[in-house]
PDB file of C-alpha atoms in Angstrom:
ATOM      1  CA  GLU A  26     -16.475 -10.845  -9.305  1.00  0.00           C
ATOM      2  CA  ALA A  27     -18.269  -9.826  -6.119  1.00  0.00           C
ATOM      3  CA  ASP A  28     -16.503 -10.324  -2.796  1.00  0.00           C
ATOM      4  CA  ILE A  29     -19.213 -11.936  -0.737  1.00  0.00           C
ATOM      5  CA  TYR A  30     -18.631 -15.268   0.936  1.00  0.00           C
ATOM      6  CA  GLN A  31     -20.842 -17.808   2.577  1.00  0.00           C
ATOM      7  CA  THR A  32     -19.836 -20.742   4.744  1.00  0.00           C
ATOM      8  CA  PRO A  33     -20.414 -23.587   4.911  1.00  0.00           C
ATOM      9  CA  ARG A  34     -21.273 -24.407   1.306  1.00  0.00           C
ATOM     10  CA  TYR A  35     -23.143 -27.548   2.384  1.00  0.00           C
ATOM     11  CA  LEU A  36     -24.415 -28.504   5.841  1.00  0.00           C
ATOM     12  CA  VAL A  37     -26.132 -31.707   6.890  1.00  0.00           C
ATOM     13  CA  ILE A  38     -27.301 -31.658  10.462  1.00  0.00           C
ATOM     14  CA  GLY A  39     -29.693 -33.425  12.804  1.00  0.00           C
ATOM     15  CA  THR A  40     -32.990 -32.093  14.112  1.00  0.00           C
ATOM     16  CA  GLY A  41     -32.753 -29.840  17.159  1.00  0.00           C
ATOM     17  CA  LYS A  42     -29.211 -28.609  16.555  1.00  0.00           C
ATOM     18  CA  LYS A  43     -28.333 -24.924  16.679  1.00  0.00           C
ATOM     19  CA  ILE A  44     -26.661 -23.697  13.505  1.00  0.00           C
ATOM     20  CA  THR A  45     -25.165 -20.449  12.263  1.00  0.00           C
ATOM     21  CA  LEU A  46     -24.730 -19.690   8.579  1.00  0.00           C
ATOM     22  CA  GLU A  47     -21.950 -17.221   7.931  1.00  0.00           C
ATOM     23  CA  CYS A  48     -21.957 -14.407   5.394  1.00  0.00           C
ATOM     24  CA  SER A  49     -19.194 -11.856   4.904  1.00  0.00           C
ATOM     25  CA  GLN A  50     -18.554  -9.185   2.302  1.00  0.00           C
ATOM     26  CA  THR A  51     -15.503  -7.045   1.762  1.00  0.00           C
ATOM     27  CA  MET A  52     -17.116  -4.407  -0.432  1.00  0.00           C
ATOM     28  CA  GLY A  53     -18.205  -2.103   2.400  1.00  0.00           C
ATOM     29  CA  HIS A  54     -21.867  -2.461   1.434  1.00  0.00           C
ATOM     30  CA  ASP A  55     -24.359  -1.226   4.006  1.00  0.00           C
ATOM     31  CA  LYS A  56     -27.362  -3.275   2.926  1.00  0.00           C
ATOM     32  CA  MET A  57     -27.324  -7.027   3.316  1.00  0.00           C
ATOM     33  CA  TYR A  58     -29.991  -9.673   2.789  1.00  0.00           C
ATOM     34  CA  TRP A  59     -30.813 -13.318   3.455  1.00  0.00           C
ATOM     35  CA  TYR A  60     -32.964 -15.202   0.967  1.00  0.00           C
ATOM     36  CA  GLN A  61     -34.305 -18.734   1.064  1.00  0.00           C
ATOM     37  CA  GLN A  62     -34.789 -20.695  -2.148  1.00  0.00           C
ATOM     38  CA  ASP A  63     -36.032 -24.224  -2.778  1.00  0.00           C
ATOM     39  CA  PRO A  64     -35.021 -25.996  -6.029  1.00  0.00           C
ATOM     40  CA  GLY A  65     -36.813 -24.545  -9.040  1.00  0.00           C
ATOM     41  CA  MET A  66     -38.683 -22.077  -6.883  1.00  0.00           C
ATOM     42  CA  GLU A  67     -38.516 -18.331  -6.343  1.00  0.00           C
ATOM     43  CA  LEU A  68     -36.364 -16.477  -3.845  1.00  0.00           C
ATOM     44  CA  HIS A  69     -37.983 -15.500  -0.571  1.00  0.00           C
ATOM     45  CA  LEU A  70     -36.596 -12.664   1.531  1.00  0.00           C
ATOM     46  CA  ILE A  71     -36.257 -13.705   5.163  1.00  0.00           C
ATOM     47  CA  HIS A  72     -34.076 -10.966   6.710  1.00  0.00           C
ATOM     48  CA  TYR A  73     -32.313  -7.767   5.733  1.00  0.00           C
ATOM     49  CA  SER A  74     -30.205  -5.060   7.265  1.00  0.00           C
ATOM     50  CA  TYR A  75     -29.569  -1.404   6.429  1.00  0.00           C
ATOM     51  CA  GLY A  76     -26.289  -1.358   8.317  1.00  0.00           C
ATOM     52  CA  VAL A  77     -24.670  -1.975  11.699  1.00  0.00           C
ATOM     53  CA  ASN A  78     -27.228  -2.693  14.454  1.00  0.00           C
ATOM     54  CA  SER A  79     -30.085  -2.746  11.930  1.00  0.00           C
ATOM     55  CA  THR A  80     -32.047  -5.953  11.311  1.00  0.00           C
ATOM     56  CA  GLU A  81     -35.456  -6.347   9.701  1.00  0.00           C
ATOM     57  CA  LYS A  82     -37.729  -9.292   8.980  1.00  0.00           C
ATOM     58  CA  GLY A  83     -38.465 -10.049   5.362  1.00  0.00           C
ATOM     59  CA  ASP A  84     -41.567 -11.225   3.590  1.00  0.00           C
ATOM     60  CA  LEU A  85     -41.302 -14.881   4.509  1.00  0.00           C
ATOM     61  CA  SER A  86     -41.860 -15.827   8.122  1.00  0.00           C
ATOM     62  CA  SER A  87     -38.750 -17.490   9.419  1.00  0.00           C
ATOM     63  CA  GLU A  88     -37.690 -19.021  12.709  1.00  0.00           C
ATOM     64  CA  SER A  89     -34.157 -17.797  12.112  1.00  0.00           C
ATOM     65  CA  THR A  90     -32.528 -14.705  13.604  1.00  0.00           C
ATOM     66  CA  VAL A  91     -29.770 -12.433  12.312  1.00  0.00           C
ATOM     67  CA  SER A  92     -27.312  -9.954  13.755  1.00  0.00           C
ATOM     68  CA  ARG A  93     -25.252  -7.123  12.293  1.00  0.00           C
ATOM     69  CA  ILE A  94     -22.496  -6.105  14.671  1.00  0.00           C
ATOM     70  CA  ARG A  95     -20.014  -5.331  11.901  1.00  0.00           C
ATOM     71  CA  THR A  96     -20.633  -3.948   8.421  1.00  0.00           C
ATOM     72  CA  GLU A  97     -18.989  -6.873   6.714  1.00  0.00           C
ATOM     73  CA  HIS A  98     -20.638  -9.690   8.669  1.00  0.00           C
ATOM     74  CA  PHE A  99     -24.312 -10.816   8.656  1.00  0.00           C
ATOM     75  CA  PRO A 100     -24.737 -14.266  10.201  1.00  0.00           C
ATOM     76  CA  LEU A 101     -28.018 -16.169  10.286  1.00  0.00           C
ATOM     77  CA  THR A 102     -28.838 -18.467  13.222  1.00  0.00           C
ATOM     78  CA  LEU A 103     -31.357 -21.252  13.649  1.00  0.00           C
ATOM     79  CA  GLU A 104     -31.733 -22.121  17.344  1.00  0.00           C
ATOM     80  CA  SER A 105     -33.273 -25.534  16.697  1.00  0.00           C
ATOM     81  CA  ALA A 106     -33.084 -26.912  13.187  1.00  0.00           C
ATOM     82  CA  ARG A 107     -36.007 -28.894  11.764  1.00  0.00           C
ATOM     83  CA  PRO A 108     -36.453 -30.820   8.502  1.00  0.00           C
ATOM     84  CA  SER A 109     -38.731 -28.013   7.248  1.00  0.00           C
ATOM     85  CA  HIS A 110     -35.673 -25.726   7.319  1.00  0.00           C
ATOM     86  CA  THR A 111     -34.033 -27.784   4.575  1.00  0.00           C
ATOM     87  CA  SER A 112     -33.384 -25.329   1.751  1.00  0.00           C
ATOM     88  CA  GLN A 113     -30.760 -23.178   0.059  1.00  0.00           C
ATOM     89  CA  TYR A 114     -29.909 -19.969   1.904  1.00  0.00           C
ATOM     90  CA  LEU A 115     -28.478 -17.112  -0.148  1.00  0.00           C
ATOM     91  CA  CYS A 116     -26.830 -14.030   1.294  1.00  0.00           C
ATOM     92  CA  ALA A 117     -26.595 -10.816  -0.704  1.00  0.00           C
ATOM     93  CA  SER A 118     -25.298  -7.298  -0.316  1.00  0.00           C
ATOM     94  CA  SER A 119     -26.048  -4.226  -2.321  1.00  0.00           C
ATOM     95  CA  GLU A 120     -24.358  -1.164  -3.631  1.00  0.00           C
ATOM     96  CA  ILE A 121     -26.713   1.787  -3.730  1.00  0.00           C
ATOM     97  CA  PRO A 122     -25.593   4.487  -6.133  1.00  0.00           C
ATOM     98  CA  LEU A 123     -25.996   8.161  -5.335  1.00  0.00           C
ATOM     99  CA  GLY A 124     -29.628   9.167  -5.637  1.00  0.00           C
ATOM    100  CA  GLY A 125     -30.836   5.794  -4.394  1.00  0.00           C
ATOM    101  CA  PHE A 126     -31.685   4.394  -7.811  1.00  0.00           C
ATOM    102  CA  ASN A 127     -30.530   1.223  -9.439  1.00  0.00           C
ATOM    103  CA  GLU A 128     -29.705  -0.866  -6.378  1.00  0.00           C
ATOM    104  CA  LYS A 129     -27.752  -3.908  -7.555  1.00  0.00           C
ATOM    105  CA  LEU A 130     -27.471  -7.094  -5.532  1.00  0.00           C
ATOM    106  CA  PHE A 131     -24.391  -9.286  -5.262  1.00  0.00           C
ATOM    107  CA  PHE A 132     -25.013 -12.810  -4.032  1.00  0.00           C
ATOM    108  CA  GLY A 133     -22.847 -15.296  -2.212  1.00  0.00           C
ATOM    109  CA  SER A 134     -22.624 -18.880  -3.447  1.00  0.00           C
ATOM    110  CA  GLY A 135     -25.222 -20.026  -0.943  1.00  0.00           C
ATOM    111  CA  THR A 136     -25.443 -22.617   1.809  1.00  0.00           C
ATOM    112  CA  GLN A 137     -27.376 -25.783   1.046  1.00  0.00           C
ATOM    113  CA  LEU A 138     -28.840 -26.899   4.371  1.00  0.00           C
ATOM    114  CA  SER A 139     -30.240 -30.371   4.934  1.00  0.00           C
ATOM    115  CA  VAL A 140     -31.835 -31.161   8.294  1.00  0.00           C
ATOM    116  CA  LEU A 141     -32.369 -34.844   8.962  1.00  0.00           C
TER     117      LEU A 141
ATOM    118  CA  ARG B  23     -51.607 -12.002  -8.366  1.00  0.00           C
ATOM    119  CA  LYS B  24     -47.835 -11.750  -8.000  1.00  0.00           C
ATOM    120  CA  GLU B  25     -46.307  -8.287  -8.115  1.00  0.00           C
ATOM    121  CA  VAL B  26     -43.767  -9.448 -10.717  1.00  0.00           C
ATOM    122  CA  GLU B  27     -44.943 -12.102 -13.161  1.00  0.00           C
ATOM    123  CA  GLN B  28     -42.935 -14.158 -15.624  1.00  0.00           C
ATOM    124  CA  ASP B  29     -43.735 -17.082 -17.885  1.00  0.00           C
ATOM    125  CA  PRO B  30     -41.919 -19.952 -16.133  1.00  0.00           C
ATOM    126  CA  GLY B  31     -41.173 -21.729 -19.422  1.00  0.00           C
ATOM    127  CA  PRO B  32     -39.210 -23.751 -20.183  1.00  0.00           C
ATOM    128  CA  PHE B  33     -38.343 -22.147 -23.485  1.00  0.00           C
ATOM    129  CA  ASN B  34     -36.575 -24.763 -25.626  1.00  0.00           C
ATOM    130  CA  VAL B  35     -34.726 -22.914 -28.367  1.00  0.00           C
ATOM    131  CA  PRO B  36     -32.217 -24.156 -30.966  1.00  0.00           C
ATOM    132  CA  GLU B  37     -28.724 -22.784 -30.810  1.00  0.00           C
ATOM    133  CA  GLY B  38     -28.345 -19.643 -32.912  1.00  0.00           C
ATOM    134  CA  ALA B  39     -31.985 -18.636 -32.644  1.00  0.00           C
ATOM    135  CA  THR B  40     -33.339 -15.440 -31.157  1.00  0.00           C
ATOM    136  CA  VAL B  41     -35.464 -15.714 -28.054  1.00  0.00           C
ATOM    137  CA  ALA B  42     -37.434 -13.112 -26.154  1.00  0.00           C
ATOM    138  CA  PHE B  43     -39.325 -13.164 -22.912  1.00  0.00           C
ATOM    139  CA  ASN B  44     -41.338 -10.646 -20.993  1.00  0.00           C
ATOM    140  CA  CYS B  45     -42.017  -9.771 -17.428  1.00  0.00           C
ATOM    141  CA  THR B  46     -44.920  -7.712 -16.106  1.00  0.00           C
ATOM    142  CA  TYR B  47     -45.059  -5.756 -12.881  1.00  0.00           C
ATOM    143  CA  SER B  48     -48.114  -4.418 -11.124  1.00  0.00           C
ATOM    144  CA  ASN B  49     -46.825  -1.834  -8.653  1.00  0.00           C
ATOM    145  CA  SER B  50     -46.579   1.662 -10.094  1.00  0.00           C
ATOM    146  CA  ALA B  51     -44.068   2.497  -7.335  1.00  0.00           C
ATOM    147  CA  SER B  52     -41.483   0.427  -9.190  1.00  0.00           C
ATOM    148  CA  GLN B  53     -38.454   2.527 -10.064  1.00  0.00           C
ATOM    149  CA  SER B  54     -35.569   0.325 -11.205  1.00  0.00           C
ATOM    150  CA  PHE B  55     -35.584  -2.831 -13.264  1.00  0.00           C
ATOM    151  CA  PHE B  56     -33.094  -5.611 -13.821  1.00  0.00           C
ATOM    152  CA  TRP B  57     -32.524  -9.001 -15.354  1.00  0.00           C
ATOM    153  CA  TYR B  58     -30.561 -11.518 -13.315  1.00  0.00           C
ATOM    154  CA  ARG B  59     -29.356 -14.889 -14.523  1.00  0.00           C
ATOM    155  CA  GLN B  60     -29.327 -17.965 -12.305  1.00  0.00           C
ATOM    156  CA  ASP B  61     -27.687 -21.216 -13.282  1.00  0.00           C
ATOM    157  CA  CYS B  62     -28.921 -24.472 -11.766  1.00  0.00           C
ATOM    158  CA  ARG B  63     -28.050 -24.650  -8.061  1.00  0.00           C
ATOM    159  CA  LYS B  64     -26.024 -21.434  -8.279  1.00  0.00           C
ATOM    160  CA  GLU B  65     -26.570 -17.909  -7.036  1.00  0.00           C
ATOM    161  CA  PRO B  66     -28.294 -15.232  -9.141  1.00  0.00           C
ATOM    162  CA  LYS B  67     -25.970 -12.847 -10.965  1.00  0.00           C
ATOM    163  CA  LEU B  68     -26.829  -9.467 -12.412  1.00  0.00           C
ATOM    164  CA  LEU B  69     -27.169  -9.688 -16.187  1.00  0.00           C
ATOM    165  CA  MET B  70     -28.182  -6.133 -16.946  1.00  0.00           C
ATOM    166  CA  SER B  71     -30.143  -3.144 -15.750  1.00  0.00           C
ATOM    167  CA  VAL B  72     -33.120  -2.056 -17.824  1.00  0.00           C
ATOM    168  CA  TYR B  73     -33.462   1.573 -18.805  1.00  0.00           C
ATOM    169  CA  SER B  74     -36.464   3.426 -20.194  1.00  0.00           C
ATOM    170  CA  SER B  75     -34.677   4.105 -23.450  1.00  0.00           C
ATOM    171  CA  GLY B  76     -33.804   0.428 -23.882  1.00  0.00           C
ATOM    172  CA  ASN B  77     -30.272  -0.863 -23.639  1.00  0.00           C
ATOM    173  CA  GLU B  78     -28.069  -3.429 -25.262  1.00  0.00           C
ATOM    174  CA  ASP B  79     -25.122  -5.471 -24.031  1.00  0.00           C
ATOM    175  CA  GLY B  80     -23.678  -7.610 -26.791  1.00  0.00           C
ATOM    176  CA  ARG B  81     -26.303 -10.175 -27.799  1.00  0.00           C
ATOM    177  CA  PHE B  82     -28.692  -9.057 -25.062  1.00  0.00           C
ATOM    178  CA  THR B  83     -31.254  -6.265 -25.402  1.00  0.00           C
ATOM    179  CA  ALA B  84     -33.522  -5.095 -22.608  1.00  0.00           C
ATOM    180  CA  GLN B  85     -36.577  -2.897 -22.985  1.00  0.00           C
ATOM    181  CA  LEU B  86     -38.864  -1.195 -20.497  1.00  0.00           C
ATOM    182  CA  ASN B  87     -42.424  -0.076 -21.204  1.00  0.00           C
ATOM    183  CA  ARG B  88     -43.605   1.943 -18.218  1.00  0.00           C
ATOM    184  CA  ALA B  89     -47.042   2.650 -19.693  1.00  0.00           C
ATOM    185  CA  SER B  90     -47.818  -1.060 -20.040  1.00  0.00           C
ATOM    186  CA  GLN B  91     -45.659  -2.035 -17.069  1.00  0.00           C
ATOM    187  CA  TYR B  92     -43.582  -4.691 -18.722  1.00  0.00           C
ATOM    188  CA  ILE B  93     -39.923  -5.463 -19.257  1.00  0.00           C
ATOM    189  CA  SER B  94     -38.472  -7.607 -21.986  1.00  0.00           C
ATOM    190  CA  LEU B  95     -35.212  -9.423 -22.647  1.00  0.00           C
ATOM    191  CA  LEU B  96     -34.098 -10.400 -26.133  1.00  0.00           C
ATOM    192  CA  ILE B  97     -31.212 -12.787 -26.724  1.00  0.00           C
ATOM    193  CA  ARG B  98     -29.814 -12.958 -30.239  1.00  0.00           C
ATOM    194  CA  ASP B  99     -27.668 -15.752 -31.699  1.00  0.00           C
ATOM    195  CA  SER B 100     -28.276 -17.881 -28.603  1.00  0.00           C
ATOM    196  CA  LYS B 101     -25.457 -20.061 -27.271  1.00  0.00           C
ATOM    197  CA  LEU B 102     -25.584 -23.290 -25.290  1.00  0.00           C
ATOM    198  CA  SER B 103     -24.117 -21.338 -22.380  1.00  0.00           C
ATOM    199  CA  ASP B 104     -27.200 -19.094 -22.314  1.00  0.00           C
ATOM    200  CA  SER B 105     -29.183 -21.974 -20.789  1.00  0.00           C
ATOM    201  CA  ALA B 106     -30.251 -20.732 -17.378  1.00  0.00           C
ATOM    202  CA  THR B 107     -33.154 -19.226 -15.479  1.00  0.00           C
ATOM    203  CA  TYR B 108     -33.675 -15.519 -16.100  1.00  0.00           C
ATOM    204  CA  LEU B 109     -35.072 -13.551 -13.188  1.00  0.00           C
ATOM    205  CA  CYS B 110     -36.935 -10.291 -13.611  1.00  0.00           C
ATOM    206  CA  VAL B 111     -36.248  -7.995 -10.656  1.00  0.00           C
ATOM    207  CA  VAL B 112     -37.986  -4.772  -9.712  1.00  0.00           C
ATOM    208  CA  SER B 113     -36.868  -2.244  -7.135  1.00  0.00           C
ATOM    209  CA  ARG B 114     -39.512  -0.002  -5.574  1.00  0.00           C
ATOM    210  CA  TRP B 115     -39.434   3.509  -4.141  1.00  0.00           C
ATOM    211  CA  ASP B 116     -39.824   2.049  -0.632  1.00  0.00           C
ATOM    212  CA  ASP B 117     -36.544   0.110  -1.033  1.00  0.00           C
ATOM    213  CA  LYS B 118     -38.223  -3.247  -1.548  1.00  0.00           C
ATOM    214  CA  ILE B 119     -36.688  -5.502  -4.170  1.00  0.00           C
ATOM    215  CA  ILE B 120     -39.122  -7.934  -5.783  1.00  0.00           C
ATOM    216  CA  PHE B 121     -37.961 -11.026  -7.679  1.00  0.00           C
ATOM    217  CA  GLY B 122     -39.994 -12.805 -10.314  1.00  0.00           C
ATOM    218  CA  LYS B 123     -40.092 -16.604 -10.246  1.00  0.00           C
ATOM    219  CA  GLY B 124     -37.905 -16.764 -13.317  1.00  0.00           C
ATOM    220  CA  THR B 125     -38.117 -18.042 -16.878  1.00  0.00           C
ATOM    221  CA  ARG B 126     -36.190 -21.222 -17.684  1.00  0.00           C
ATOM    222  CA  LEU B 127     -34.331 -21.229 -20.978  1.00  0.00           C
ATOM    223  CA  HIS B 128     -32.862 -24.351 -22.587  1.00  0.00           C
ATOM    224  CA  ILE B 129     -30.693 -23.862 -25.658  1.00  0.00           C
ATOM    225  CA  LEU B 130     -30.689 -27.021 -27.752  1.00  0.00           C
ATOM    226  CA  PRO B 131     -27.625 -28.093 -29.797  1.00  0.00           C
TER     227      PRO B 131
END
């Protein structure tokens, strides 16, 4: 089993609140990712990081921000939550073998966010 | 057109049957290929990598056809527990990882 953890598992919050979704991994992986997924729909990459002090925007425009101050920690913050942010947020990290091929992702259990 | 395309299904298959589904990719810069499994409201989990020579893991066989740019997954002697969504995933030379939308599989008792 992969050692990547997300908290909280479920979050129900009112419009306008600031929220931070936590993601931690104990595998020493450099690359980490945040994906957004609605029920029955595909995963959308919203942020990723190559390592400490590296953050990049993904393919899906997002009003969230991320930080990577420590290798193991990659939190995602929404400054002002809106109902359109209601979704499942999945964090992942990857182990890149020597040679750069065959990058495998390990996912956390996700945070189901509901904004009222 | 999506870079990674899958038939969304659902595939409704009786227990014990063999089922196969394909995935096509359009970017020739694709270098690594995978099948992930995602249960309802759960996170995706790596099922298997896909190698050019084809590879097998128990009841699961994966094949890659680079010339035609498609990947396949074959499940033999299907079990009820195989019911899930199967995601085709492609990793490119520029480090991008592209997920297909997934194929839903229902194994019927």
